[in-house]
Short mmCIF file of C-alpha atoms in Angstrom, two decimals:
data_model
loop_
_atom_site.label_atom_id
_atom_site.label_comp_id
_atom_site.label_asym_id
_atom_site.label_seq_id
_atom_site.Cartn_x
_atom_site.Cartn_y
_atom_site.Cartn_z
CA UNK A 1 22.48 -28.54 -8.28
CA UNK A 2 18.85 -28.06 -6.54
CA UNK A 3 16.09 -27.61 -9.18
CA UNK A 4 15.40 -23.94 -8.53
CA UNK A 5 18.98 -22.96 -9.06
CA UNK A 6 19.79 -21.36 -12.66
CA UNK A 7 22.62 -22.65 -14.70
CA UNK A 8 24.72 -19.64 -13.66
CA UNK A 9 24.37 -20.33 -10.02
CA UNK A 10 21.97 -17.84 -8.63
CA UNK A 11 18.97 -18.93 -7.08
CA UNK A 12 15.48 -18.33 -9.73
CA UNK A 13 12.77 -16.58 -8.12
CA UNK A 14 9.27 -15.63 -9.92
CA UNK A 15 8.59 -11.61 -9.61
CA UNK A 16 5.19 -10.93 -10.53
CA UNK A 17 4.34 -7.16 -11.28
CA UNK A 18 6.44 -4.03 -9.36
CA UNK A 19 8.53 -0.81 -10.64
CA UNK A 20 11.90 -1.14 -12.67
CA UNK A 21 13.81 -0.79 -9.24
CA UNK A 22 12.45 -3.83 -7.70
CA UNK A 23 13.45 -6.19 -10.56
CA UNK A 24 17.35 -4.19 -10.37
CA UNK A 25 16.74 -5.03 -6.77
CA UNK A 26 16.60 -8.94 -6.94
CA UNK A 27 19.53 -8.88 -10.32
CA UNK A 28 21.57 -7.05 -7.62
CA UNK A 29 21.03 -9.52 -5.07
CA UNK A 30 21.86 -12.55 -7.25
CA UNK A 31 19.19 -13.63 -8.26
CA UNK A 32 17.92 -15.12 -11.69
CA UNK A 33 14.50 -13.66 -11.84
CA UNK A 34 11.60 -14.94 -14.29
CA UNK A 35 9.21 -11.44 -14.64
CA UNK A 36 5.34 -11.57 -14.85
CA UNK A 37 4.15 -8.62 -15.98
CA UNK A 38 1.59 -6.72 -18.08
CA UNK A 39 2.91 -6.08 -21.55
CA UNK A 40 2.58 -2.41 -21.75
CA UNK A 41 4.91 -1.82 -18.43
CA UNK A 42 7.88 -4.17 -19.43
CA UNK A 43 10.58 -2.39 -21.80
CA UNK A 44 13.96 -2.88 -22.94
CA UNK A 45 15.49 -1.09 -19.80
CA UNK A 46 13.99 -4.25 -18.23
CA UNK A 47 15.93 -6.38 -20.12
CA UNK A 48 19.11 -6.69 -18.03
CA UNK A 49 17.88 -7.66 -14.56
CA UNK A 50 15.82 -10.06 -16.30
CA UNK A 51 16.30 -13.76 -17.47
CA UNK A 52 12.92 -14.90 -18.39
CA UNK A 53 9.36 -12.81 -19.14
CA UNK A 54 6.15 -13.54 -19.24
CA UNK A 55 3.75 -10.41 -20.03
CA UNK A 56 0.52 -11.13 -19.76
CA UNK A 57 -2.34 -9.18 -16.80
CA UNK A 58 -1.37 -11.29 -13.90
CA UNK A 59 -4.81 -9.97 -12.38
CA UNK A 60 -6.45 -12.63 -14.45
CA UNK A 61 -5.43 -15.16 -12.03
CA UNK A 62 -7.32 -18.43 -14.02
CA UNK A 63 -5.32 -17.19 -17.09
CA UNK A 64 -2.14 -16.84 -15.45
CA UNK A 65 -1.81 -19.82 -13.13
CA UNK A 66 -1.33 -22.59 -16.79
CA UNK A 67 1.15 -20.32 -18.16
CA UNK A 68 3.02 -19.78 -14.49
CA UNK A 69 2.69 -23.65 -14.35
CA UNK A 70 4.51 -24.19 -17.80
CA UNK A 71 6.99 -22.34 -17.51
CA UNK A 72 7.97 -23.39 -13.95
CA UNK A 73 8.28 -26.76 -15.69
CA UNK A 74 11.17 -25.83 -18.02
CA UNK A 75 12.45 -23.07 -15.27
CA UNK A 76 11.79 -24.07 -12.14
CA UNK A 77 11.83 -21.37 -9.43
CA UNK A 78 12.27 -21.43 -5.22
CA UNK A 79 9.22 -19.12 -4.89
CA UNK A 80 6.96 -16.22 -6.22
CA UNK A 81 7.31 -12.75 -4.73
CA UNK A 82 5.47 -9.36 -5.28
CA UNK A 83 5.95 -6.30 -4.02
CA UNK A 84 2.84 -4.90 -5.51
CA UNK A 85 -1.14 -4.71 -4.17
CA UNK A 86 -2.80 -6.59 -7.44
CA UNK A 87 0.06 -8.79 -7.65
CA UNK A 88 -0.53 -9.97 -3.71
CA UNK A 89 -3.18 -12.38 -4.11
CA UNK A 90 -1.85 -14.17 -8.00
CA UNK A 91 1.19 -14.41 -6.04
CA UNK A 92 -0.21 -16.71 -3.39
CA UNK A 93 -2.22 -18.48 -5.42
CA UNK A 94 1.10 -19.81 -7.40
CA UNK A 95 2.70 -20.68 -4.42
CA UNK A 96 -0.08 -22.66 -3.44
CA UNK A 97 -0.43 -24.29 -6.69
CA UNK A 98 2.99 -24.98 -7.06
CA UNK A 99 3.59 -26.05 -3.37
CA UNK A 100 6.04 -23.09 -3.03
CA UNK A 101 7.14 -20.74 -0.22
CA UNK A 102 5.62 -17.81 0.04
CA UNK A 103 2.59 -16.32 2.36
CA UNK A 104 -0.23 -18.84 2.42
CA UNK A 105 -2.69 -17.74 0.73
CA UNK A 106 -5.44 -17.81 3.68
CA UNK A 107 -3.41 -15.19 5.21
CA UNK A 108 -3.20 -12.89 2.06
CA UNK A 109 -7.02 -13.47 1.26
CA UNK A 110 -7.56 -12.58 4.87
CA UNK A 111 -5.58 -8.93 4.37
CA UNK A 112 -7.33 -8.21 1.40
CA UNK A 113 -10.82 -8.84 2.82
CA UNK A 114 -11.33 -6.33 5.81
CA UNK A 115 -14.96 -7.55 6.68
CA UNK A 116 -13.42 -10.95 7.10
CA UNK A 117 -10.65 -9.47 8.89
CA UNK A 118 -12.73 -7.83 11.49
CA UNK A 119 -14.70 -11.21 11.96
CA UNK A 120 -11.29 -12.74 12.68
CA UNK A 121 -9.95 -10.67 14.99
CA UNK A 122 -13.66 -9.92 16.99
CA UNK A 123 -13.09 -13.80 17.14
CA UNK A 124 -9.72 -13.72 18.71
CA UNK A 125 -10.88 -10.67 21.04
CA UNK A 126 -7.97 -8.54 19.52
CA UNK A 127 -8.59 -4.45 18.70
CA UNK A 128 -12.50 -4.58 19.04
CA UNK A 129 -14.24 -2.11 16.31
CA UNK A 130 -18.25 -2.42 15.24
CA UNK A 131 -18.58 -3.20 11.72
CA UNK A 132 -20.53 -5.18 9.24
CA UNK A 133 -21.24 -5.03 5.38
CA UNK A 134 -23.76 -3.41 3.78
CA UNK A 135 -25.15 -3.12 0.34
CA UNK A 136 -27.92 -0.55 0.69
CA UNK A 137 -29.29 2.31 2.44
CA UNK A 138 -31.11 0.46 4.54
CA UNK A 139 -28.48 -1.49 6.12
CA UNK A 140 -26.28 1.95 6.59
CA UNK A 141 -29.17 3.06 8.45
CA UNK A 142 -29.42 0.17 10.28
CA UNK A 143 -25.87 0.56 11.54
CA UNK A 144 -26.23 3.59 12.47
CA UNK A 145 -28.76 3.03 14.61
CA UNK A 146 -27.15 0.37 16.55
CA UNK A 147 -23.33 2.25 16.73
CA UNK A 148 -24.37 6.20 16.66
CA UNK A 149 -22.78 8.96 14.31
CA UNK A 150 -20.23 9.52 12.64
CA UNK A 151 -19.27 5.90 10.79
CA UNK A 152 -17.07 4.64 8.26
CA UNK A 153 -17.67 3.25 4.82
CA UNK A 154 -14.99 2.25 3.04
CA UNK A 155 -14.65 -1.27 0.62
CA UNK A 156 -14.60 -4.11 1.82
CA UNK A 157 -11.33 -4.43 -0.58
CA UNK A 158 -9.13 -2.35 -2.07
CA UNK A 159 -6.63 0.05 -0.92
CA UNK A 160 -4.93 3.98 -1.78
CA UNK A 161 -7.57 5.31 0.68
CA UNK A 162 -10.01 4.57 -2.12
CA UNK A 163 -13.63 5.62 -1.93
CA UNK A 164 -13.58 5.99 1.69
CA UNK A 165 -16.23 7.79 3.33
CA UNK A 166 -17.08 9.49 7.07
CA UNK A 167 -20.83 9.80 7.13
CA UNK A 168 -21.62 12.46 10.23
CA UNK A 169 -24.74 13.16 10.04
CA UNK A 170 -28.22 12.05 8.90
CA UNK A 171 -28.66 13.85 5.46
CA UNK A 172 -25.37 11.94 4.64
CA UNK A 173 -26.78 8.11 5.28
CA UNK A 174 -28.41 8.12 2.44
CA UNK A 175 -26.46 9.56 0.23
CA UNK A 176 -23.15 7.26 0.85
CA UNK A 177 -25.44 4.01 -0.13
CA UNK A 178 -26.07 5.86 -3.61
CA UNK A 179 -22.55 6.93 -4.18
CA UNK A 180 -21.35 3.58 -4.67
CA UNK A 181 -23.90 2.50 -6.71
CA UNK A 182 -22.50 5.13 -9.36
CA UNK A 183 -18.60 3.95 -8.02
CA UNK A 184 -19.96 0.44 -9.57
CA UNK A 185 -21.08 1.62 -13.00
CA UNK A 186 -17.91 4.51 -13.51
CA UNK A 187 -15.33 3.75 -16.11
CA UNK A 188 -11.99 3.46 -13.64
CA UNK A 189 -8.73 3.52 -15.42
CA UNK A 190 -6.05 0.21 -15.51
CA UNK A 191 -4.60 0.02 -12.11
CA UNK A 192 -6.94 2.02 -10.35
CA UNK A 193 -9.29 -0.85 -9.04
CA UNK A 194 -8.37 -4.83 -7.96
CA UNK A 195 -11.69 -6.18 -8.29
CA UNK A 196 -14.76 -5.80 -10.73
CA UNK A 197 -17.12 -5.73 -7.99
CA UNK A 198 -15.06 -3.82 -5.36
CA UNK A 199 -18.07 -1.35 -4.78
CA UNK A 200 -21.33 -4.42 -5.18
CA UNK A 201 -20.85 -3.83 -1.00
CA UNK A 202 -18.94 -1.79 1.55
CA UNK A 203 -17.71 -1.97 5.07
CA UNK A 204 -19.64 -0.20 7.68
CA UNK A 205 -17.01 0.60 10.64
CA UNK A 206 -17.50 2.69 14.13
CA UNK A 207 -15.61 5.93 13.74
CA UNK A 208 -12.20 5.69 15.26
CA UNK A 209 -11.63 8.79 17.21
CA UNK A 210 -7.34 9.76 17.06
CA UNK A 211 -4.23 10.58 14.97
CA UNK A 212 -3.98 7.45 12.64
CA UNK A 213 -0.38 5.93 11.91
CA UNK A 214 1.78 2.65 10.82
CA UNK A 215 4.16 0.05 12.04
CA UNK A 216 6.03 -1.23 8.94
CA UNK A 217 7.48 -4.68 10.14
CA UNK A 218 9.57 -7.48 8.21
CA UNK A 219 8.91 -11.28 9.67
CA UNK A 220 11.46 -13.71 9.64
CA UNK A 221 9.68 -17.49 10.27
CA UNK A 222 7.11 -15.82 12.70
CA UNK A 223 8.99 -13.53 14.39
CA UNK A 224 7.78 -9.64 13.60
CA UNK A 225 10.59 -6.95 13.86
CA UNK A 226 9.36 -3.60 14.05
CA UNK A 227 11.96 -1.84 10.87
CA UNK A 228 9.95 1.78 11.37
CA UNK A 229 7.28 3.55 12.80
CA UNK A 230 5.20 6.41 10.25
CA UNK A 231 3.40 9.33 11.02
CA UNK A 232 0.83 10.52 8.77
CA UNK A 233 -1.62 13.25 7.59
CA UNK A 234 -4.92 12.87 5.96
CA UNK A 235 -6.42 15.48 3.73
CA UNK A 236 -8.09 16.43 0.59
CA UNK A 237 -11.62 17.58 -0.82
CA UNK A 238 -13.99 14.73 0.01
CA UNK A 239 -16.39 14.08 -2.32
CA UNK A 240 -18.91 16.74 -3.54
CA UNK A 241 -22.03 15.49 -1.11
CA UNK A 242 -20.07 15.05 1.99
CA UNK A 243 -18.85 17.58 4.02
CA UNK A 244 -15.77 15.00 5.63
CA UNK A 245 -11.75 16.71 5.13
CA UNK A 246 -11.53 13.25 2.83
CA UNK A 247 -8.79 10.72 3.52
CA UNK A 248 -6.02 11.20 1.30
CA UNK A 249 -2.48 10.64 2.58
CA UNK A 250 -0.47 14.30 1.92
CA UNK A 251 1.91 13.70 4.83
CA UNK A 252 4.22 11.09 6.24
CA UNK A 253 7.39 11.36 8.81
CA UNK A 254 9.76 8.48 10.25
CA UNK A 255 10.30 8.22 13.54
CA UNK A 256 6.82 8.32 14.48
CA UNK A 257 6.18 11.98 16.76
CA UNK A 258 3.59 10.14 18.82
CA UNK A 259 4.43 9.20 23.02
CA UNK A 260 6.28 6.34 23.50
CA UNK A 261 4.13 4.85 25.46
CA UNK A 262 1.53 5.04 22.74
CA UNK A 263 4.10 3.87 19.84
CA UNK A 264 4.85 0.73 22.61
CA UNK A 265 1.38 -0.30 23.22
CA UNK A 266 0.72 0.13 19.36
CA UNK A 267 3.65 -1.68 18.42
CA UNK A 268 2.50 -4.39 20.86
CA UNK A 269 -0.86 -4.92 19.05
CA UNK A 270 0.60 -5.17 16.03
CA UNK A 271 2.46 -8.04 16.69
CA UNK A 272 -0.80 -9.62 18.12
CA UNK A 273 -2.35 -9.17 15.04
CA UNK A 274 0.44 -10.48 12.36
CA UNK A 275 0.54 -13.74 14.93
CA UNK A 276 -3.18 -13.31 14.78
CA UNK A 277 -3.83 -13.50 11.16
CA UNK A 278 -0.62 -15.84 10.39
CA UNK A 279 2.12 -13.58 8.67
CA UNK A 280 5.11 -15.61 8.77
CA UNK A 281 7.73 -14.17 6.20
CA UNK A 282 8.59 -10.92 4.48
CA UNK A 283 6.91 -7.07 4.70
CA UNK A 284 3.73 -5.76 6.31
CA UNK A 285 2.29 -2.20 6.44
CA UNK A 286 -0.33 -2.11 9.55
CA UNK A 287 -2.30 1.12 9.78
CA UNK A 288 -3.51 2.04 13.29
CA UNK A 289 -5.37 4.48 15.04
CA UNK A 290 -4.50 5.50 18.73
CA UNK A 291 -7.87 6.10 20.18
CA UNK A 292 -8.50 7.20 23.68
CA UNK A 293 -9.59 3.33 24.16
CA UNK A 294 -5.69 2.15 23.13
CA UNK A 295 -4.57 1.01 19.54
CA UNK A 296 -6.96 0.25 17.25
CA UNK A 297 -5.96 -1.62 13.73
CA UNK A 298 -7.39 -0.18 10.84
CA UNK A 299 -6.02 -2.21 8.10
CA UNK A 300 -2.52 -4.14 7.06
CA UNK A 301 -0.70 -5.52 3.73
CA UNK A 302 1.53 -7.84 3.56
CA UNK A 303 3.22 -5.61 1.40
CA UNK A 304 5.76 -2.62 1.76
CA UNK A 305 4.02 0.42 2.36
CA UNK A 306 2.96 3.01 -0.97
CA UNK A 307 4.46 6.55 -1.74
CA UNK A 308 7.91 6.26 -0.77
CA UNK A 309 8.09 4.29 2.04
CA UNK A 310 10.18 2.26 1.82
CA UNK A 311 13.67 4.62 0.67
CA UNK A 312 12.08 6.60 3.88
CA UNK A 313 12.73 3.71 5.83
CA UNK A 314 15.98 3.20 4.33
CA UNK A 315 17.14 6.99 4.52
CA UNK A 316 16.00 6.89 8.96
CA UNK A 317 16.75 2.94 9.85
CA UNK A 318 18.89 1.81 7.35
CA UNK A 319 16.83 -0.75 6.18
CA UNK A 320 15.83 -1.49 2.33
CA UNK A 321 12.37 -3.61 2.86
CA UNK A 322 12.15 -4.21 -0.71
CA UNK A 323 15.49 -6.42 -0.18
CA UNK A 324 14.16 -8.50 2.75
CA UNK A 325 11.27 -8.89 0.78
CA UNK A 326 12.90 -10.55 -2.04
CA UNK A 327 15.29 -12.32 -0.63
CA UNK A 328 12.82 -13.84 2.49
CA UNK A 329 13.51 -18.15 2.49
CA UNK A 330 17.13 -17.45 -0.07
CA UNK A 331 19.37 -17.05 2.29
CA UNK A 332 21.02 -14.11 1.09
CA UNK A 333 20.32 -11.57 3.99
CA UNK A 334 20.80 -11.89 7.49
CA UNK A 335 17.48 -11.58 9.56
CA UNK A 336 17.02 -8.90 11.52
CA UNK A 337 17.43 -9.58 15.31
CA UNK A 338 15.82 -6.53 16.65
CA UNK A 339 14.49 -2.93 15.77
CA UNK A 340 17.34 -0.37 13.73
CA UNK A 341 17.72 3.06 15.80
CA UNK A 342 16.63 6.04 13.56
CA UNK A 343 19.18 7.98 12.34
CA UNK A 344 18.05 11.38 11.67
CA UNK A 345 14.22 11.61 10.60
CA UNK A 346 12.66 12.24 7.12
CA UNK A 347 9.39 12.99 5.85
CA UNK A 348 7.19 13.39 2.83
CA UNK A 349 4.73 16.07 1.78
CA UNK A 350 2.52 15.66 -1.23
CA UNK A 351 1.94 18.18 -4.00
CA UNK A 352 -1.37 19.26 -4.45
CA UNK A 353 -2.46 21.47 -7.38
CA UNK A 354 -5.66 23.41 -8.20
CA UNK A 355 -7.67 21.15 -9.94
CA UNK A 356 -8.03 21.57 -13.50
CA UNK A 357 -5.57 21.97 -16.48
CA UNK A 358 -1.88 21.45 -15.97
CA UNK A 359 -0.06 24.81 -18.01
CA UNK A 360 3.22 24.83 -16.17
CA UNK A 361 5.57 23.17 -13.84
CA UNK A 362 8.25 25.29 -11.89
CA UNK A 363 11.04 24.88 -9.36
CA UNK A 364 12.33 21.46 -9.87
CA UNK A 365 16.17 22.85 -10.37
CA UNK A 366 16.19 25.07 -6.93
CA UNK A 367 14.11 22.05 -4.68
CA UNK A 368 16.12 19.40 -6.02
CA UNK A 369 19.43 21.37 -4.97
CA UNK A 370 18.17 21.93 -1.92
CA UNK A 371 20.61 20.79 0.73
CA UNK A 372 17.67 19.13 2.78
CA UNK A 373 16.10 17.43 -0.46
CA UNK A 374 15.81 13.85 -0.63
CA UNK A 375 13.36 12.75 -3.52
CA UNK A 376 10.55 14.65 -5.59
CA UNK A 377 8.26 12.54 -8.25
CA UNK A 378 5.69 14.57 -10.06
CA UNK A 379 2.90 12.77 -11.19
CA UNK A 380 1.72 15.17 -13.72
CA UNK A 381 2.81 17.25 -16.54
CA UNK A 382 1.67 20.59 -18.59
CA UNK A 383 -1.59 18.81 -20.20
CA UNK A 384 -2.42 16.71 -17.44
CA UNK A 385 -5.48 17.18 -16.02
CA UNK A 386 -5.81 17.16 -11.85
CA UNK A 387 -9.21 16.04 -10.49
CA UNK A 388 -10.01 16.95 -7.28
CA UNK A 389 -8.18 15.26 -3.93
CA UNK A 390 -10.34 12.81 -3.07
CA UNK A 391 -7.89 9.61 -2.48
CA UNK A 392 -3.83 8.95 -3.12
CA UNK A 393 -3.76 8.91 -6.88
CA UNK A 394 -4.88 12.39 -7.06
CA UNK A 395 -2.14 13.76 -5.64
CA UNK A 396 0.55 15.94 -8.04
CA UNK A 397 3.37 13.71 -6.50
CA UNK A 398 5.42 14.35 -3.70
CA UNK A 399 8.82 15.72 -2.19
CA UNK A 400 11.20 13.80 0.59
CA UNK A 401 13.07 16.00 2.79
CA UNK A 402 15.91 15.00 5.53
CA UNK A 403 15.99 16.79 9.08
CA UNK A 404 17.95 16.14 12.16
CA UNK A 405 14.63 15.01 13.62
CA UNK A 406 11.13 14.57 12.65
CA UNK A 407 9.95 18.22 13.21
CA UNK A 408 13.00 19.57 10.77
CA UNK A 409 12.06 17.03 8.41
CA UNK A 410 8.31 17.74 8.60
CA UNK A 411 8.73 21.75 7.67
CA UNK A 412 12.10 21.08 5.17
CA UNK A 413 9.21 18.60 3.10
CA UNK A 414 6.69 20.90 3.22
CA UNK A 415 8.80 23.94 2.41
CA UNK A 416 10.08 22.18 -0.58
CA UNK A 417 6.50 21.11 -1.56
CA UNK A 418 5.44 24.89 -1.74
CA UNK A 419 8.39 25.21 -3.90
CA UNK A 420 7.10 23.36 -6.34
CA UNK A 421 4.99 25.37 -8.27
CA UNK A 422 1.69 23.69 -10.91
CA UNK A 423 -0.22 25.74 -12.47
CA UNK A 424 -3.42 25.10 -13.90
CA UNK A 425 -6.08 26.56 -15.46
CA UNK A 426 -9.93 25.77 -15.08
CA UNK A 427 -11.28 23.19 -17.76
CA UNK A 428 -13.25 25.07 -20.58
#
């Protein structure tokens, strides 16, 4: 019996972080899972997809990597999977140390870094786009000078379209420098940031003229299969200082709206850049813009995309990402040999409440027996407090609607999301 085989005959795998689900997920496909995660998200209802635990913040990586170590000793497992953003980069670093499958972790750094991904691809001559870090006002206005107005300043890490900024004019260069100075010293809560010193620097990127959307793929030993193609919208308040619409996600649709032509030549580019940046196994979520220049990539995960994504994906192709993911080197699934035909379309529509005080929550009966309703999470309850939109977690939480194709879905999500009523009340 191989090492990394339990005594009852599944195969052990190491799951470090993710929802409830995910863990049912890899019981379900016969596995015997070992489960790192932080001790105030594990529970009893855990307890019987689970063989092993080891709660402790797997975001403190030098902590985590002795106890991973020990315990692989007396359990030995195949591999370490995640399905969550934090968990991506502890994840490859116990692979590495334990000479395991898994994404290397050059590739996964090189995700997570978008300065250094721009450097790599410039190198390669793939999806050209101006950008360098900056820490100060000075070097904002030195970009500007040499790429024009509007730009981009977003992290050079993190993700949720977090602290991302379109600076269009003049009085705004200055101000976007000092913003992240008091990003550094605010008090974020658990979860919300992956790094102490995401906001020390930022990325400085050309404005990308275009609808932006995403090419969620599932590799198999090198070889990319395109599983769906999302539409999305952006929205929300900005911050107070800029005058920008603010980059929030409140709207995504499977199959993608766009040409065909465009979705092709996209779809093409992506591929480039997984071969590019050396994805060889499981999920990725590439974001792209179609400019009038061609595709352009704005950013990628190896990682299923956020919101629900992924039980889109499964509703319109048939396809449970989340699956591949855990089972990728086991075995267990068949690869996909080419791309699943949509089947109908679906889409999501966020809820979006006056900010303020949350008093009451309506309408979750009639939307949920709606004949075109799919999903609804709501985010917040009476006492909650909703800030303003400014990036994903702000949103109220969301509906899923089926159509018969992507426009039907489109206005059956957003009906239902006006159906949902929050009310608040302003904060004394």
């Amino acid at each position: 019996m191989s090492d990394h085989v339990a005594p009852t005959g599944r195969p052990r795998v190491l799951v470090v972080g993710g929802r409830l689900k995910q863990v049912r997920k890899a019981r379900e496909l016969g596995l015997d899972v070992v489960y790192v995660q932080h001790p105030d998200a594990y529970d009893r209802e855990h307890w019987p997809h689970v063989d092993q635990a080891l709660l402790v913040d797997y975001c403190d990586v030098d902590r985590l990597l002795p106890m991973v170590r020990a315990l692989h000793e007396v359990y030995p497992f195949a591999k370490a999977v995640t399905l969550t953003e934090f968990a991506l980069l502890p994840t490859a670093r116990i692979n590495e140390e334990l000479g395991l499958a898994g994404e290397s972790l050059d590739t996964v750094e090189l995700l997570l870094d978008k300065a250094r991904m721009r450097r790599h691809l410039a190198a390669k001559g793939i999806s050209p786009v101006a950008s360098a870090v900056g820490r100060s006002r000075q070097d904002v206005r030195d970009f500007v000078a040499a790429h024009g107005l509007p730009v981009i300043v977003k992290p050079v890490r993190e993700s949720g379209s977090l602290a991302v900024f379109c600076v269009r004019d003049e009085a705004e260069v200055d101000a976007v420098a000092e913003r992240y100075r008091t990003l550094t010293d605010k008090e974020w809560a658990p979860g919300d940031v992956a790094f102490a010193d995401s906001f020390d620097e930022f990325l400085m990127e050309e404005y990308l003229e275009g609808p932006e959307f995403s090419v969620e793929t599932l590799s198999f030993d090198g070889r990319h299969v395109v599983v769906a193609t999302t539409d999305r919208e952006l929205g929300g308040t900005g911050f107070a200082e800029f005058g920008s619409t603010g980059f929030a996600e409140i709207g995504l649709w499977q199959p993608s709206a766009h040409p065909p032509e465009q979705v092709r030549e996209a779809i093409g580019l992506v591929r480039d850049f997984l071969d590019a940046v050396g994805l060889r196994d499981g999920p990725a979520h590439t974001e792209v813009k179609l400019t009038p220049r061609g595709p352009r990539i704005i950013e990628s995960h190896n990682r299923v995309g956020g919101y629900a994504l992924n039980e889109i994906a499964e509703l319109v192709y048939g396809v449970d990402m989340e699956r591949h993911a855990l089972a990728a080197g086991l075995g267990l699934l068949e690869p996909l040999t080419e791309s699943p035909e949509p089947r109908g379309a679906a889409a999501l529509q966020a809820l979006i409440p006056e900010p303020g005080r949350v008093v009451e929550v309506t309408g979750l009966d009639a939307v949920r027996a709606d004949p075109a309703f799919v999903d609804l999470r709501l985010m917040v309850e009476p006492g909650d407090v909703v800030s303003p939109l400014t990036w994903n977690e702000d949103i109220g939480g969301y509906v899923v609607a089926r159509g018969d194709d992507t426009a039907e879905a489109i206005a059956h999500s957003k009906r239902l999301a006006a159906a949902v009523g929050i009310r608040t009340e302003p904060l004394a």
